[in-house]
Coordinates of C-alpha atoms in Angstrom, one line a residue:
M1 CA -171.3 62.5 -123.7
N2 CA -173.9 65.2 -122.9
F3 CA -176.7 65.4 -125.5
Q4 CA -178.1 68.6 -124.1
H5 CA -177.3 71.6 -126.2
S6 CA -175.5 74.3 -124.1
E7 CA -176.9 77.8 -123.8
L8 CA -174.1 79.0 -126.0
T9 CA -174.9 76.5 -128.7
Q10 CA -178.6 77.5 -128.6
Q11 CA -177.7 81.2 -128.8
V12 CA -175.4 80.7 -131.8
A13 CA -178.0 78.5 -133.5
Q14 CA -180.6 81.2 -133.0
T15 CA -178.3 83.8 -134.5
A16 CA -177.7 81.6 -137.6
R17 CA -181.4 80.9 -137.8
D18 CA -182.4 84.5 -137.8
F19 CA -179.7 85.5 -140.3
A20 CA -180.8 82.7 -142.7
R21 CA -184.5 83.7 -142.5
Q22 CA -183.8 87.4 -143.0
Q23 CA -180.8 87.5 -145.3
I24 CA -180.9 84.2 -147.3
K25 CA -184.5 82.9 -147.5
P26 CA -185.9 85.8 -149.7
Y27 CA -183.3 85.2 -152.4
V28 CA -182.9 81.4 -152.4
M29 CA -184.6 80.7 -155.7
E30 CA -183.2 83.8 -157.4
W31 CA -179.7 82.7 -156.6
D32 CA -180.5 79.1 -157.6
E33 CA -181.9 80.0 -161.0
S34 CA -179.1 82.4 -161.9
Q35 CA -176.3 80.3 -160.2
E36 CA -175.2 83.5 -158.4
F37 CA -172.6 83.0 -155.7
P38 CA -173.8 85.7 -153.2
V39 CA -170.4 86.9 -151.9
K40 CA -172.0 89.8 -150.0
V41 CA -174.0 87.3 -147.8
F42 CA -170.7 85.7 -146.8
R43 CA -169.1 89.0 -145.9
E44 CA -172.1 89.6 -143.6
M45 CA -171.8 86.2 -142.1
G46 CA -168.1 87.1 -141.5
K47 CA -169.2 90.0 -139.3
L48 CA -171.2 87.6 -137.2
G49 CA -168.3 85.2 -136.7
L50 CA -169.8 82.5 -138.9
M51 CA -166.9 82.3 -141.3
G52 CA -164.3 81.7 -138.7
V53 CA -166.3 79.5 -136.3
L54 CA -163.4 77.3 -135.1
V55 CA -160.6 79.9 -135.4
P56 CA -159.1 81.2 -132.1
E57 CA -159.8 84.8 -131.2
Q58 CA -156.1 85.8 -131.6
Y59 CA -156.6 85.2 -135.4
G60 CA -159.9 87.1 -135.6
G61 CA -162.1 84.0 -135.2
A62 CA -165.1 83.2 -133.0
N63 CA -163.3 80.4 -131.1
L64 CA -166.4 78.2 -130.9
T65 CA -166.7 74.4 -130.7
Y66 CA -167.7 71.8 -133.2
F67 CA -171.1 71.7 -131.5
E68 CA -171.8 75.4 -132.4
Y69 CA -170.3 74.7 -135.9
K70 CA -172.7 71.9 -136.5
A71 CA -175.6 74.0 -135.4
I72 CA -174.6 76.9 -137.6
I73 CA -174.3 74.8 -140.8
E74 CA -177.6 73.1 -140.0
E75 CA -179.6 76.3 -139.5
V76 CA -178.2 77.8 -142.8
A77 CA -178.8 74.5 -144.7
K78 CA -182.4 74.3 -143.5
V79 CA -182.9 77.4 -145.6
C80 CA -180.4 77.0 -148.4
G81 CA -178.1 74.0 -149.0
S82 CA -175.9 76.0 -151.4
V83 CA -175.0 78.7 -148.8
G84 CA -174.5 75.9 -146.2
L85 CA -172.1 74.1 -148.5
S86 CA -170.0 77.2 -149.1
L87 CA -170.0 78.0 -145.4
A88 CA -168.8 74.5 -144.6
A89 CA -166.1 74.5 -147.3
H90 CA -164.7 77.9 -146.3
N91 CA -164.6 77.0 -142.6
S92 CA -163.4 73.4 -142.5
L93 CA -161.3 73.0 -145.7
C94 CA -159.3 76.1 -146.5
T95 CA -159.5 77.8 -143.1
G96 CA -159.3 74.5 -141.3
H97 CA -156.2 73.3 -143.2
I98 CA -154.3 76.5 -142.3
L99 CA -155.5 76.2 -138.7
L100 CA -154.3 72.6 -138.4
F101 CA -151.0 72.8 -140.4
G102 CA -150.0 76.4 -140.9
N103 CA -147.0 77.8 -139.0
E104 CA -147.5 80.9 -136.8
E105 CA -146.5 83.3 -139.6
Q106 CA -149.0 81.7 -142.0
K107 CA -151.8 81.7 -139.5
K108 CA -151.3 85.4 -138.7
K109 CA -151.1 86.3 -142.4
W110 CA -154.2 84.4 -143.7
L111 CA -156.6 83.4 -140.9
P112 CA -157.8 86.9 -139.9
K113 CA -158.8 87.6 -143.5
L114 CA -160.6 84.3 -143.8
A115 CA -162.2 84.4 -140.4
T116 CA -163.9 87.7 -141.2
A117 CA -164.7 86.7 -144.8
E118 CA -162.6 89.6 -146.1
W119 CA -161.3 86.8 -148.2
I120 CA -163.2 83.7 -149.3
G121 CA -161.2 80.4 -149.2
A122 CA -160.9 77.5 -151.6
W123 CA -159.3 74.1 -151.2
G124 CA -158.0 72.0 -154.1
L125 CA -157.5 68.3 -154.0
T126 CA -159.8 66.9 -156.7
E127 CA -158.8 66.7 -160.4
A128 CA -160.7 65.6 -163.5
N129 CA -159.2 62.1 -163.5
T130 CA -158.3 61.8 -159.9
G131 CA -161.3 62.2 -157.5
S132 CA -161.0 59.3 -155.0
D133 CA -157.7 58.3 -156.6
A134 CA -155.8 61.3 -155.2
G135 CA -152.5 59.5 -155.1
N136 CA -152.3 59.7 -158.9
M137 CA -152.9 63.4 -159.2
K138 CA -151.4 65.2 -162.2
C139 CA -151.1 68.8 -160.8
M140 CA -147.4 69.1 -159.9
A141 CA -145.2 71.4 -157.9
V142 CA -141.5 71.4 -158.8
K143 CA -138.9 73.0 -156.5
D144 CA -136.8 75.7 -158.2
G145 CA -134.4 77.4 -155.8
N146 CA -136.4 78.8 -153.0
D147 CA -139.6 78.7 -155.0
W148 CA -142.1 76.1 -156.3
V149 CA -143.6 76.1 -159.8
I150 CA -147.1 74.7 -160.0
N151 CA -148.6 73.3 -163.2
G152 CA -151.9 71.5 -163.7
T153 CA -155.6 71.8 -163.0
K154 CA -157.9 71.2 -160.1
N155 CA -161.6 70.5 -160.7
W156 CA -164.8 70.6 -158.7
I157 CA -163.4 73.3 -156.4
T158 CA -165.8 75.2 -154.3
H159 CA -164.9 78.9 -154.8
G160 CA -162.5 78.0 -157.6
I161 CA -163.0 81.4 -159.3
T162 CA -164.0 83.7 -156.4
G163 CA -161.8 82.5 -153.6
E164 CA -159.0 84.9 -152.8
V165 CA -156.8 82.3 -151.4
A166 CA -156.6 78.5 -152.0
V167 CA -154.9 75.6 -150.2
V168 CA -153.8 73.4 -153.1
I169 CA -152.4 69.8 -152.7
C170 CA -149.9 69.1 -155.5
R171 CA -147.9 66.1 -156.4
T172 CA -144.2 66.5 -155.5
G173 CA -143.2 62.9 -155.9
E174 CA -143.7 60.0 -158.2
P175 CA -147.3 58.8 -159.0
R176 CA -148.7 56.4 -156.4
S177 CA -145.5 56.6 -154.4
K178 CA -145.7 57.1 -150.6
N179 CA -145.8 60.7 -149.3
N180 CA -145.9 62.1 -152.9
S181 CA -147.9 65.3 -152.3
T182 CA -147.5 68.7 -150.6
A183 CA -149.9 71.4 -149.6
F184 CA -149.4 75.1 -150.7
L185 CA -151.1 78.4 -150.2
V186 CA -151.8 80.3 -153.5
E187 CA -153.3 83.8 -153.6
R188 CA -155.6 85.1 -156.3
G189 CA -153.6 87.5 -158.5
M190 CA -150.4 85.5 -158.5
A191 CA -149.1 85.0 -162.0
G192 CA -150.1 81.7 -163.5
F193 CA -153.1 81.1 -161.2
S194 CA -156.6 81.6 -162.7
G195 CA -160.1 80.3 -162.4
G196 CA -161.5 78.1 -165.2
K197 CA -164.8 76.6 -166.1
K198 CA -167.7 77.1 -163.7
E199 CA -169.8 73.9 -163.4
N200 CA -173.5 74.0 -164.3
K201 CA -174.9 71.8 -161.6
L202 CA -178.1 69.9 -160.7
G203 CA -178.2 71.3 -157.2
M204 CA -176.2 73.5 -154.8
R205 CA -176.3 76.0 -157.7
A206 CA -175.5 79.1 -155.6
S207 CA -172.3 77.5 -154.3
E208 CA -169.6 78.2 -156.9
T209 CA -167.9 75.1 -158.2
A210 CA -165.1 75.6 -160.8
E211 CA -161.7 74.7 -162.1
M212 CA -158.5 76.2 -160.8
I213 CA -155.7 76.4 -163.4
F214 CA -152.0 76.7 -162.7
D215 CA -149.7 77.6 -165.6
N216 CA -146.1 78.0 -164.3
C217 CA -147.5 79.5 -161.2
R218 CA -144.4 80.4 -159.1
I219 CA -144.8 80.7 -155.3
S220 CA -142.3 81.0 -152.4
D221 CA -141.4 78.1 -150.2
A222 CA -142.9 80.2 -147.4
N223 CA -146.3 79.3 -148.9
R224 CA -145.7 75.6 -148.3
L225 CA -147.9 74.2 -145.5
G226 CA -146.1 71.6 -143.4
E227 CA -143.4 69.3 -144.6
V228 CA -142.8 68.2 -148.2
G229 CA -144.6 65.0 -148.8
D230 CA -147.3 65.4 -146.1
G231 CA -150.0 66.9 -148.3
F232 CA -152.2 63.8 -148.6
K233 CA -151.8 63.0 -144.9
Q234 CA -152.9 66.5 -144.1
A235 CA -155.8 66.3 -146.5
M236 CA -157.1 63.2 -144.8
K237 CA -157.0 64.8 -141.4
V238 CA -158.7 67.9 -142.8
L239 CA -161.4 65.7 -144.3
D240 CA -162.1 64.1 -140.9
G241 CA -163.4 67.4 -139.7
G242 CA -164.9 68.2 -143.1
R243 CA -167.1 65.1 -142.9
I244 CA -168.6 66.5 -139.8
S245 CA -169.4 69.6 -141.9
I246 CA -171.1 67.5 -144.6
A247 CA -173.0 65.5 -142.0
S248 CA -174.3 68.8 -140.6
L249 CA -175.1 70.1 -144.0
S250 CA -177.0 66.9 -144.7
L251 CA -178.9 67.2 -141.5
G252 CA -179.9 70.7 -142.3
I253 CA -181.2 69.8 -145.7
A254 CA -183.0 66.7 -144.2
K255 CA -184.6 68.8 -141.4
G256 CA -185.6 71.5 -143.8
A257 CA -187.3 69.0 -146.1
Y258 CA -188.9 67.1 -143.2
E259 CA -190.3 70.3 -141.6
A260 CA -191.8 71.5 -144.9
A261 CA -193.4 68.1 -145.5
L262 CA -194.7 67.8 -141.9
Q263 CA -196.4 71.2 -142.2
Y264 CA -197.8 70.5 -145.6
S265 CA -199.2 67.2 -144.5
Q266 CA -201.2 68.9 -141.8
E267 CA -202.5 71.7 -144.1
R268 CA -203.3 69.6 -147.2
H269 CA -206.7 68.0 -147.1
Q270 CA -208.0 65.0 -149.1
F271 CA -211.1 63.0 -148.5
D272 CA -212.2 65.7 -145.9
Q273 CA -209.1 65.3 -143.7
P274 CA -205.5 66.3 -143.5
I275 CA -203.3 63.8 -145.4
C276 CA -201.1 63.2 -142.3
N277 CA -204.1 61.1 -141.0
F278 CA -203.4 58.5 -143.6
Q279 CA -201.0 55.8 -142.7
G280 CA -199.1 56.0 -146.0
I281 CA -198.1 59.6 -145.1
S282 CA -197.8 59.2 -141.3
F283 CA -195.4 56.3 -141.6
K284 CA -193.2 58.3 -144.0
L285 CA -193.1 61.0 -141.4
A286 CA -192.2 58.5 -138.7
D287 CA -189.3 57.1 -140.8
M288 CA -188.1 60.6 -141.6
A289 CA -188.1 61.7 -138.0
T290 CA -186.3 58.5 -136.8
E291 CA -183.6 58.6 -139.5
I292 CA -182.9 62.3 -138.8
A293 CA -182.6 61.6 -135.1
A294 CA -180.1 58.7 -135.7
A295 CA -178.0 60.8 -138.1
D296 CA -178.1 63.7 -135.6
L297 CA -176.7 61.4 -132.8
L298 CA -174.0 60.0 -135.1
T299 CA -172.9 63.6 -135.9
L300 CA -173.0 64.7 -132.3
Q301 CA -170.8 61.7 -131.4
A302 CA -168.2 62.8 -134.0
C303 CA -168.3 66.3 -132.7
D304 CA -167.8 65.1 -129.2
L305 CA -164.7 63.0 -130.1
K306 CA -163.3 65.8 -132.2
E307 CA -163.6 68.3 -129.3
R308 CA -161.9 65.8 -126.9
K309 CA -159.1 65.3 -129.5
M310 CA -159.9 61.6 -129.6
P311 CA -159.6 59.4 -132.8
M312 CA -162.8 60.0 -134.8
T313 CA -162.0 58.9 -138.4
K314 CA -164.6 56.1 -138.3
E315 CA -167.2 58.1 -136.5
A316 CA -166.9 61.1 -138.8
A317 CA -167.2 58.8 -141.8
M318 CA -170.2 57.1 -140.3
A319 CA -171.9 60.4 -139.6
K320 CA -171.2 61.7 -143.1
Y321 CA -172.2 58.5 -144.9
Y322 CA -175.4 58.0 -142.9
A323 CA -176.5 61.6 -142.7
S324 CA -176.0 62.2 -146.5
E325 CA -178.0 59.1 -147.4
V326 CA -180.7 60.1 -145.0
A327 CA -180.8 63.6 -146.6
V328 CA -181.5 62.1 -150.0
K329 CA -184.2 59.7 -148.7
V330 CA -185.9 62.4 -146.6
A331 CA -185.9 64.9 -149.5
N332 CA -187.3 62.2 -151.8
D333 CA -190.1 61.3 -149.4
A334 CA -190.8 65.1 -148.9
V335 CA -191.4 65.5 -152.6
Q336 CA -193.7 62.4 -152.5
I337 CA -195.7 63.9 -149.7
F338 CA -196.1 67.2 -151.6
G339 CA -197.2 65.2 -154.6
G340 CA -197.4 67.2 -157.8
Y341 CA -196.6 70.4 -155.9
G342 CA -193.4 68.9 -154.7
Y343 CA -192.2 68.8 -158.3
T344 CA -192.6 72.5 -158.8
K345 CA -190.3 75.4 -157.8
D346 CA -193.2 77.1 -156.0
F347 CA -192.5 74.9 -153.0
P348 CA -189.1 74.3 -151.2
V349 CA -188.8 70.5 -151.4
E350 CA -187.7 70.2 -155.0
K351 CA -184.6 72.2 -154.2
F352 CA -183.8 70.1 -151.1
Y353 CA -184.2 67.1 -153.4
R354 CA -181.7 68.5 -155.9
D355 CA -179.2 69.8 -153.2
A356 CA -179.2 66.6 -151.1
K357 CA -177.5 64.4 -153.7
L358 CA -174.2 66.3 -153.6
C359 CA -173.9 65.3 -149.9
T360 CA -173.4 61.7 -150.9
I361 CA -170.6 62.7 -153.3
G362 CA -168.6 65.6 -152.0
E363 CA -165.7 65.2 -149.6
G364 CA -165.6 61.5 -150.2
T365 CA -168.5 59.5 -151.8
S366 CA -170.7 57.1 -149.8
E367 CA -168.6 54.3 -151.2
I368 CA -165.4 55.8 -150.0
Q369 CA -166.9 56.3 -146.5
K370 CA -167.7 52.6 -146.5
I371 CA -164.0 51.9 -147.3
V372 CA -162.9 54.2 -144.5
I373 CA -165.4 52.6 -142.0
S374 CA -164.6 49.0 -143.0
R375 CA -160.8 49.6 -142.7
E376 CA -161.3 51.1 -139.2
V377 CA -163.5 48.2 -138.0
L378 CA -161.2 45.6 -139.5
K379 CA -158.0 47.0 -137.8

């Protein structure tokens, strides 16, 4: 594995960095306070190819690798975790699912709109009472002639109200039975499909999280993704790539918090010297830098395996688990280094602190990652 970033990766990272500083940074706290989902920003990112990073050019995408994808999410998340989260969810979940399991007709129909951000994508697996226990979901799709009728609710869905198209995994068999779910594509405006409650969250407040409600929503069998019964298997494969996204998101948040704390520690003086001269602060910075480097290498390893089409379930889970926990720890230490100022909204670390926690929960909790890792090492 080559740890040296290619010239392309560096160029793409610089593009994302410049965009984040110019188009996102000035509005971060405004969006956070109002919980505004800044759709226009995503449309602009679509023009730069950032919303179809992994999509082949024939479908309107940028046709880049997971290394560029990691770099893009990091650079955006260093400025705003909320925008980084929505960027990741759009690319790896909704768009990624269609890319992996859609037929040619489905790819031609939906990927160009998603890759350019003409449409924002959503992905629905989680329900109110079935988060990690997805085999017991209540949202059902029942076959009726050449159509399917969907009834139920999905919760904690990124872009659940705004997304123009959603990949929805519905139960099509008995609860807890094998191969009991199927994936479908549902467009906004279809009868019986609506957005529900928008969540009022601790962090990631500019990333829309909401219910999706299905009330006798009738869709054609042409909107089915893959074979009947393969929904959960598909979701697990999509989440392997999605965990690289969350690891990258975690890294961006951690690096943003670390860089802010490092700079502050050199500028803040106590007892006639910068506070970074004190061992209590310098050791914190040493731990932060080391843990970020370790998380970075785990994520790069997962990217490398994904690009080479090698098994990477364990490595993606390791990267997601470790990087997300590091993000929480680094953000916590950054607030401590800032002291009282770190607890105010005048400085950036309180937002990193609030945003980081979601990384240990979304797309599989840290505890679920441990289950995935342990199962892999015990095979």
